Structures are given as C-alpha cells and as structure tokens.
mmCIF file of C-alpha atoms in Angstrom:
data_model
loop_
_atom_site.group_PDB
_atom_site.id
_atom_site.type_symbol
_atom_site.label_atom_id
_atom_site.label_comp_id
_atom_site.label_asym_id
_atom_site.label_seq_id
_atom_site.Cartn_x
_atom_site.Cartn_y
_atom_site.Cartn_z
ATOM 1 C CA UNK A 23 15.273 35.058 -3.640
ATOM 2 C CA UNK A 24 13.935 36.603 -6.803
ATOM 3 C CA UNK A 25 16.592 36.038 -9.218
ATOM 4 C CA UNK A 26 19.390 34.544 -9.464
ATOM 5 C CA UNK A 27 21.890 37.560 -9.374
ATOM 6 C CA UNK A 28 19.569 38.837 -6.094
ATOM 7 C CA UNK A 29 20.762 37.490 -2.564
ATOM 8 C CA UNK A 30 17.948 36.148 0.084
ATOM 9 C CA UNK A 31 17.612 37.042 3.537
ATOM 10 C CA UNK A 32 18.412 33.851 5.437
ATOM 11 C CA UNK A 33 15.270 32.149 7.343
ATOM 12 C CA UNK A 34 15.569 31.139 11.048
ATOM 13 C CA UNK A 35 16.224 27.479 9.361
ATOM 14 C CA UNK A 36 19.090 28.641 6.720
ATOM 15 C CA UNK A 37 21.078 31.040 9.102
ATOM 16 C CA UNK A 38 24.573 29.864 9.072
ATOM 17 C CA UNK A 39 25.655 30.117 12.887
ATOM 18 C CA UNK A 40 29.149 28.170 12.605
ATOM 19 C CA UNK A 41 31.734 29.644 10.273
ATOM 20 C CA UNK A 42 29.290 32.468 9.483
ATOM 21 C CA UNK A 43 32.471 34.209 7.036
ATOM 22 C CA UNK A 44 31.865 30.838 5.144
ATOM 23 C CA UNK A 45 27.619 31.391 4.675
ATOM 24 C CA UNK A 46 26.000 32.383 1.251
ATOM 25 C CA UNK A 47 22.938 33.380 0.661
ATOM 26 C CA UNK A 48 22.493 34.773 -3.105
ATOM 27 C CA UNK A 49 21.218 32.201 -5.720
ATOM 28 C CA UNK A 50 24.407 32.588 -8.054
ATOM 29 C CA UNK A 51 26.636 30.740 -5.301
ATOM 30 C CA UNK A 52 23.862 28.223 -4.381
ATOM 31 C CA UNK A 53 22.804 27.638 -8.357
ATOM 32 C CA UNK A 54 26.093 27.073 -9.219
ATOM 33 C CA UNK A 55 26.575 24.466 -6.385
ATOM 34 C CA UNK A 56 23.212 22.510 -7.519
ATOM 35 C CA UNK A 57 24.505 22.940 -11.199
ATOM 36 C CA UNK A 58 27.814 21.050 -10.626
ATOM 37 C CA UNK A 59 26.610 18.098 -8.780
ATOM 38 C CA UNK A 60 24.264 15.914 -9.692
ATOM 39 C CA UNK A 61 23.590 13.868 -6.317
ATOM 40 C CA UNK A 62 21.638 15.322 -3.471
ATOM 41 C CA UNK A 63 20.800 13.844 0.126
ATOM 42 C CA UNK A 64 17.186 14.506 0.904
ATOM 43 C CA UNK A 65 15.982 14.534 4.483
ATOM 44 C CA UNK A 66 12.625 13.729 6.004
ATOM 45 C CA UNK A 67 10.196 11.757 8.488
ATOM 46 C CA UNK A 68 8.858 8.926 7.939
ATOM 47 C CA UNK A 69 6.344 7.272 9.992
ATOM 48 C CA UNK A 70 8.341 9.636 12.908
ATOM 49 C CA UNK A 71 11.483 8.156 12.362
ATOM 50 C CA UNK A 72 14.166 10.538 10.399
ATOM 51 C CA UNK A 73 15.030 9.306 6.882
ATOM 52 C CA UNK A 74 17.821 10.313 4.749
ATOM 53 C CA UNK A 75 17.890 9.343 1.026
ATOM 54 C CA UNK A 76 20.528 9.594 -2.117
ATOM 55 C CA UNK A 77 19.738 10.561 -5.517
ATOM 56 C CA UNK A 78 19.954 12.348 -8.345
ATOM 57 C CA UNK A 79 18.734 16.199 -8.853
ATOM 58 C CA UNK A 80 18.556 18.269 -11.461
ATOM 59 C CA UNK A 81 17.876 22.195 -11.733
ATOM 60 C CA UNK A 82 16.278 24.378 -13.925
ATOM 61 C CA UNK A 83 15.867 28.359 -12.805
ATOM 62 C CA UNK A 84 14.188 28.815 -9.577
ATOM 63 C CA UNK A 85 13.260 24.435 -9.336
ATOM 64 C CA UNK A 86 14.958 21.944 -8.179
ATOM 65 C CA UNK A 87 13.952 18.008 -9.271
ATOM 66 C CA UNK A 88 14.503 14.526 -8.565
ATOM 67 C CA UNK A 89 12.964 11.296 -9.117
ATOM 68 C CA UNK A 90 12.225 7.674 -7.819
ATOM 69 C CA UNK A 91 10.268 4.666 -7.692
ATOM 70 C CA UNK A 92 6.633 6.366 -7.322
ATOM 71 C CA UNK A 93 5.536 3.442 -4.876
ATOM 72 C CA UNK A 94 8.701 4.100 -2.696
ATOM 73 C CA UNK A 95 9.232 5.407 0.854
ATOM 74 C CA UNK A 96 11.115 8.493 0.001
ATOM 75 C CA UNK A 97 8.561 9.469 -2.804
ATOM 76 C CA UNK A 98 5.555 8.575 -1.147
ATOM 77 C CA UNK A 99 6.545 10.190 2.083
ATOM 78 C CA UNK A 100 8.055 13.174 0.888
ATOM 79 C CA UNK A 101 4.761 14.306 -1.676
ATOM 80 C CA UNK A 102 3.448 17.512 -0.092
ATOM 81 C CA UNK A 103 5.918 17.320 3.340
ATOM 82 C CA UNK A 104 8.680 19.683 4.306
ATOM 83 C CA UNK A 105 11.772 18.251 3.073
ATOM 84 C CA UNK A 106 15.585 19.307 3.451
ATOM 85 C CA UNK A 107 17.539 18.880 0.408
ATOM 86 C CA UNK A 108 21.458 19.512 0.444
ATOM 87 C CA UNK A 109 24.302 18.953 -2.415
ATOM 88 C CA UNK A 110 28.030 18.410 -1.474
ATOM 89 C CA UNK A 111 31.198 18.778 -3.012
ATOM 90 C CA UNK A 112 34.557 17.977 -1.555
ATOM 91 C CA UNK A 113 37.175 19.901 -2.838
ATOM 92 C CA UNK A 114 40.245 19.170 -0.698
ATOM 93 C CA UNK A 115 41.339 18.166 2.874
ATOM 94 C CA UNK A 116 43.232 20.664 4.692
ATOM 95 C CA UNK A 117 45.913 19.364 6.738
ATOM 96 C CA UNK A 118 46.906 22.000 9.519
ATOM 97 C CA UNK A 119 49.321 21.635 12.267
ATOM 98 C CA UNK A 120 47.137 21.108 14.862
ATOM 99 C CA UNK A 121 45.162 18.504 14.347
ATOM 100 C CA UNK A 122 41.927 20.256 15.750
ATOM 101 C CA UNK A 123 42.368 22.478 13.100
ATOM 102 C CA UNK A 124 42.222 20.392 10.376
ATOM 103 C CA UNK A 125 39.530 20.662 7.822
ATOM 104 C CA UNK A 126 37.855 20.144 4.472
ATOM 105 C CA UNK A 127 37.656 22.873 1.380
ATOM 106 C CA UNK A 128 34.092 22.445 0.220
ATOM 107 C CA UNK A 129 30.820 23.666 -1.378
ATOM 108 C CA UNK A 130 27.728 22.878 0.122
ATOM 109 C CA UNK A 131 24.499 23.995 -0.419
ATOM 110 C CA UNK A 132 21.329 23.338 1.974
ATOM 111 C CA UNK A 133 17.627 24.222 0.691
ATOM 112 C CA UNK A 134 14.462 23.936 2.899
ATOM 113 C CA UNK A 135 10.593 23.910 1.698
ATOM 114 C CA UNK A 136 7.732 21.755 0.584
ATOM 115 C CA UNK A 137 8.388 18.760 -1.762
ATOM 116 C CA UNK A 138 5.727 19.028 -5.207
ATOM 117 C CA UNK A 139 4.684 16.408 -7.339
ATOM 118 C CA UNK A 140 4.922 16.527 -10.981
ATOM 119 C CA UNK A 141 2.022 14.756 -11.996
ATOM 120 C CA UNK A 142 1.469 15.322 -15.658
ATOM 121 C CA UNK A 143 2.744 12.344 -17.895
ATOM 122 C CA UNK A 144 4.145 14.983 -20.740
ATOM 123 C CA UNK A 145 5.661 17.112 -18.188
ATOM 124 C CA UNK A 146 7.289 14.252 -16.295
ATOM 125 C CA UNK A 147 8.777 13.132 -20.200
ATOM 126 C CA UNK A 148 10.035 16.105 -20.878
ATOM 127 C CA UNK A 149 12.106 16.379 -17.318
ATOM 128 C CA UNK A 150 13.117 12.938 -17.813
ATOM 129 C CA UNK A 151 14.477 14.007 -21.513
ATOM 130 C CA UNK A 152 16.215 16.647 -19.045
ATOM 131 C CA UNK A 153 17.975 14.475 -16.927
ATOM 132 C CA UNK A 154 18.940 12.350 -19.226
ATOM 133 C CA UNK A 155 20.637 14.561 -21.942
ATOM 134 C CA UNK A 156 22.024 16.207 -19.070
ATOM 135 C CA UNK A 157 24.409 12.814 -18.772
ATOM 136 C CA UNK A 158 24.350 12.262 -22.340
ATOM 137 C CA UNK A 159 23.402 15.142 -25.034
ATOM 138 C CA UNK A 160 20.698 14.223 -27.243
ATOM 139 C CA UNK A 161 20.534 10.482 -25.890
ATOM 140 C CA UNK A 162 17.115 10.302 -24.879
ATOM 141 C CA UNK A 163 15.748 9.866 -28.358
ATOM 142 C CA UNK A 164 18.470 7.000 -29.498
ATOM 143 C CA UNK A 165 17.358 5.263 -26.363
ATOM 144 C CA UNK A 166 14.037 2.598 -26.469
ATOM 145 C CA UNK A 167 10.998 4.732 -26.216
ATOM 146 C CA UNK A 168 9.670 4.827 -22.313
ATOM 147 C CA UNK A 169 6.130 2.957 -22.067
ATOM 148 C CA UNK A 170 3.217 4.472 -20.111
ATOM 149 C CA UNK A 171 4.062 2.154 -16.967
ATOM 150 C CA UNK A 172 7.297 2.757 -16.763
ATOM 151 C CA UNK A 173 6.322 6.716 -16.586
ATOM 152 C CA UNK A 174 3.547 5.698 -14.286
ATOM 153 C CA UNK A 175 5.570 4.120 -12.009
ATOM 154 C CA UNK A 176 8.569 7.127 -11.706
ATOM 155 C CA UNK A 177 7.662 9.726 -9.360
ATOM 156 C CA UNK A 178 9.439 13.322 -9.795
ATOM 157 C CA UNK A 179 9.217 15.953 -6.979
ATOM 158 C CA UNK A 180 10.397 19.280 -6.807
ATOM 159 C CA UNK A 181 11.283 21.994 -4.736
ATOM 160 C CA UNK A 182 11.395 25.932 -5.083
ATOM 161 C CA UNK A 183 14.482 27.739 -4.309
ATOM 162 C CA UNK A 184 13.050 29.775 -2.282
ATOM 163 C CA UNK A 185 14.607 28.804 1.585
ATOM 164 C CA UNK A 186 18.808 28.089 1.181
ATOM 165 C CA UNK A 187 21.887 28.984 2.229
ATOM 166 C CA UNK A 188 25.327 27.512 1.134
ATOM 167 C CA UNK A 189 28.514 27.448 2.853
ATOM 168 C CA UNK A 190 32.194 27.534 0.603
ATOM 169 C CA UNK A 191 35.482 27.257 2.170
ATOM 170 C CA UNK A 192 38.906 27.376 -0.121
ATOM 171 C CA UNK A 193 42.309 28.221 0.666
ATOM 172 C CA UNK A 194 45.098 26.815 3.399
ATOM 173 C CA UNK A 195 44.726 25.943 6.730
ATOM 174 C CA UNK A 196 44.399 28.605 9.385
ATOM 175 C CA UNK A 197 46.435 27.661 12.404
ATOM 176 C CA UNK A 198 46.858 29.248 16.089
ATOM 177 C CA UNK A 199 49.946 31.597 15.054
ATOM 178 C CA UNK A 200 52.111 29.705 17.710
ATOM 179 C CA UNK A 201 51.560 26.490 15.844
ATOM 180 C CA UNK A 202 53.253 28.200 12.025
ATOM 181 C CA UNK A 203 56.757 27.384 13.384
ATOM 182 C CA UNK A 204 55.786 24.045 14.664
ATOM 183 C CA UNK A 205 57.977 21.499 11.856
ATOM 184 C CA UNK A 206 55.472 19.743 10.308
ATOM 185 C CA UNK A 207 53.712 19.653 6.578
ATOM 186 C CA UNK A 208 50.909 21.576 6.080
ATOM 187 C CA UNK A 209 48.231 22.405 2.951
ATOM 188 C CA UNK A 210 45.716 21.307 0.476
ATOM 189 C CA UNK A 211 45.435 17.868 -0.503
ATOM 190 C CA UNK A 212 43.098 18.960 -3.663
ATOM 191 C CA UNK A 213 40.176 16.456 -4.277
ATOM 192 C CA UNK A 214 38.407 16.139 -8.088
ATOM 193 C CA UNK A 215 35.746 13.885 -9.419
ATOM 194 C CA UNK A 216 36.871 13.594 -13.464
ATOM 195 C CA UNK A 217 34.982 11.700 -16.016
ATOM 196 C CA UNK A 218 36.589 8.654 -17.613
ATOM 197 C CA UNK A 219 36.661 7.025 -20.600
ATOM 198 C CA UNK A 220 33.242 5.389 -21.257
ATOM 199 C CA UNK A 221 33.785 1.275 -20.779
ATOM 200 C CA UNK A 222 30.864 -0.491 -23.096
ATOM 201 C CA UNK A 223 28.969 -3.116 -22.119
ATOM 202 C CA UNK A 224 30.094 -6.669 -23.642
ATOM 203 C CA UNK A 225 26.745 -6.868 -25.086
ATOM 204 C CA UNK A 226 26.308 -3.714 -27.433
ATOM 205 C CA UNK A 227 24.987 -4.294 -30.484
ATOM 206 C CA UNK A 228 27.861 -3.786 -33.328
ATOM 207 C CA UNK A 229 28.945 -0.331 -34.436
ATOM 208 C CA UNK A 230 27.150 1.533 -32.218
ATOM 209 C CA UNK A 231 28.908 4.556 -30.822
ATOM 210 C CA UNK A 232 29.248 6.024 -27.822
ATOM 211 C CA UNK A 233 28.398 9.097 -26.397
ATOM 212 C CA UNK A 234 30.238 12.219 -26.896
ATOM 213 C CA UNK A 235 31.007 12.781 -23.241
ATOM 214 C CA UNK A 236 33.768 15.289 -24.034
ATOM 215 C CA UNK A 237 31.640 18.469 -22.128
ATOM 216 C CA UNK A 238 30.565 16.432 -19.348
ATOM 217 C CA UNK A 239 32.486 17.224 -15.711
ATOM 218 C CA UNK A 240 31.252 17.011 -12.444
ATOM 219 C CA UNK A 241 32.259 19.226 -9.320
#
C-alpha cells in the first residue's frame, strides 16, 4: 500500500477467507474506517498469555497512533512487538428469517505490523495537540499547559499501514429463497453513535464556554 487511492495485495495474515465479497484491501476503504472511529482494540502477548486492550487511535497518512500510561502493560509490552490493531463500527443488526442467517451491517478494519515508539518529547506534544483538537478544535492551547512528567510518563506507539484488510457489509438480509415467503419481519435495525449536547462540569469556572462541537460525529 503506497497511497491511499492504491489497493494492497493482502498478506497470508490479512486474507479475508470468510465472506471474501465483503474483504477490502485499498487504503481509501480502510483510512476511512480508522478516520471515523476513534477507539481501537489492540492485540498482543504478554508474558505468553494473549492480551487485548481498548483505546484511543488516531491517524495521520500512512500512521496510525495511540497512547497510554508509559509504565503500563500494554505500552511496555507492545514497544518494538508485532501487534494487531482493529477498529469497529456497528452499523445495524440484520434480522433475517432464519435465525442462522441473521447478521450485523458493519465496517471493520484489521491492521498487522510492528508497534514504534515515539520517543521525542516535541514530537509526542505535537501528536498529543493532534488528538486532542481532534475532540475539540483548537482546545489544546485553552487547556493548562502539560508539564515534562506528565509527557514523560505518556507513551505513544505507532504503526504503519502497511499490512490490513477491512471487511464492510450493508444492505438487507440474504435469506435461503424458501425462507422469503416464510411470515415473519425482516430488515435493518440501523445503529448510530451521535454526539450530544456537551453537559459541564458543576465546577467550571464562570463564563467559560464550551466547545464548538458542532463538526464533531463519530461512525
């Protein structure tokens, strides 16, 4: 994967083998999935036992980021080890009329590869500044300035897009034929995260505003 307009050959690890007519392999489709949701599952060992962790990611062109404690397990274990990192996004459940064909509309994305450390202090600032104004335009700098332990003690890895595949599914069910007379409801129940109204804490200082939120979705 070069670009992202270019599709990749999938590796023995990213080859879709179930629902192939489902699989994607060109970086638009899988960008676009990493784009729209922020949390990510990442998958490991750790001391031989398999590990899998929540949190937040970010991308930017052919990178993907995320961050934690820098003395934790996830960080400390995943620094320089293969990793599997996948995003999720439940779009609807699909009720069919046979209840083994019921199923979920989704976008999923799953990248494998080596997990990097970002170890310069102004580089690690400025991705911060990214994930943060990604929530919240331009709220890094209204917020109290970071001190040097609390940047010491964050940890950000990355990944390169270079090993992923993603799988997208839309649309009704698709029953045995025999089973479209059968008298029972059948469709798309859709599913959609939204963004609320923001709810202040009871202890803001007076007059201060919030957030213009009014750009920010999810899914």
């Amino acid at each position: 994967m070069t670009s992202s307009n270019d599709a990749g050959a999938p590796s023995a690890r990213t080859l879709v083998k179930r629902y192939r007519h489902l699989a994607h392999y060109d970086r638009e489709t899988i960008d676009a999935i990493l784009d729209a949701m922020p949390v990510a599952h990442i998958a490991y060992l750790h001391e031989g036992q398999p590990i899998v962790t929540p949190t937040l990611q970010w991308r930017e062109g052919d990178r993907v980021y995320w961050h934690g404690a820098a003395k934790g397990r996830m960080m400390r274990a995943t620094e320089g080890a293969d990793v599997c990192l996948t995003v999720s996004i439940l779009d609807g459940l699909v009720l069919a009329r046979s209840a083994f064909n019921f199923n979920v509309n989704h976008r999923s994305a799953m990248l494998f590869g080596k997990a990097e450390a970002v170890t310069d202090p102004k580089e690690k600032i400025r991705l911060l500044t990214r994930l943060v104004n990604g929530f919240a335009p331009d709220q890094w700098d209204k917020l109290r300035p970071a001190t040097e332990s609390e940047i010491t003690a964050t940890a950000i890895l990355s990944l390169k897009i270079e090993e992923a595949s993603a799988k997208v599914r839309s649309g009704p069910p698709e029953d045995n034929e025999s089973d479209y007379a059968h008298p029972v409801w059948a469709g798309v129940l859709p599913i959609r995260l939204t963004v609320g109204a923001p709810e202040p804490d009871p202890r803001n200082s007076p007059g201060v505003a919030a957030p213009d939120l009014s750009g920010y979705s999810i899914g």
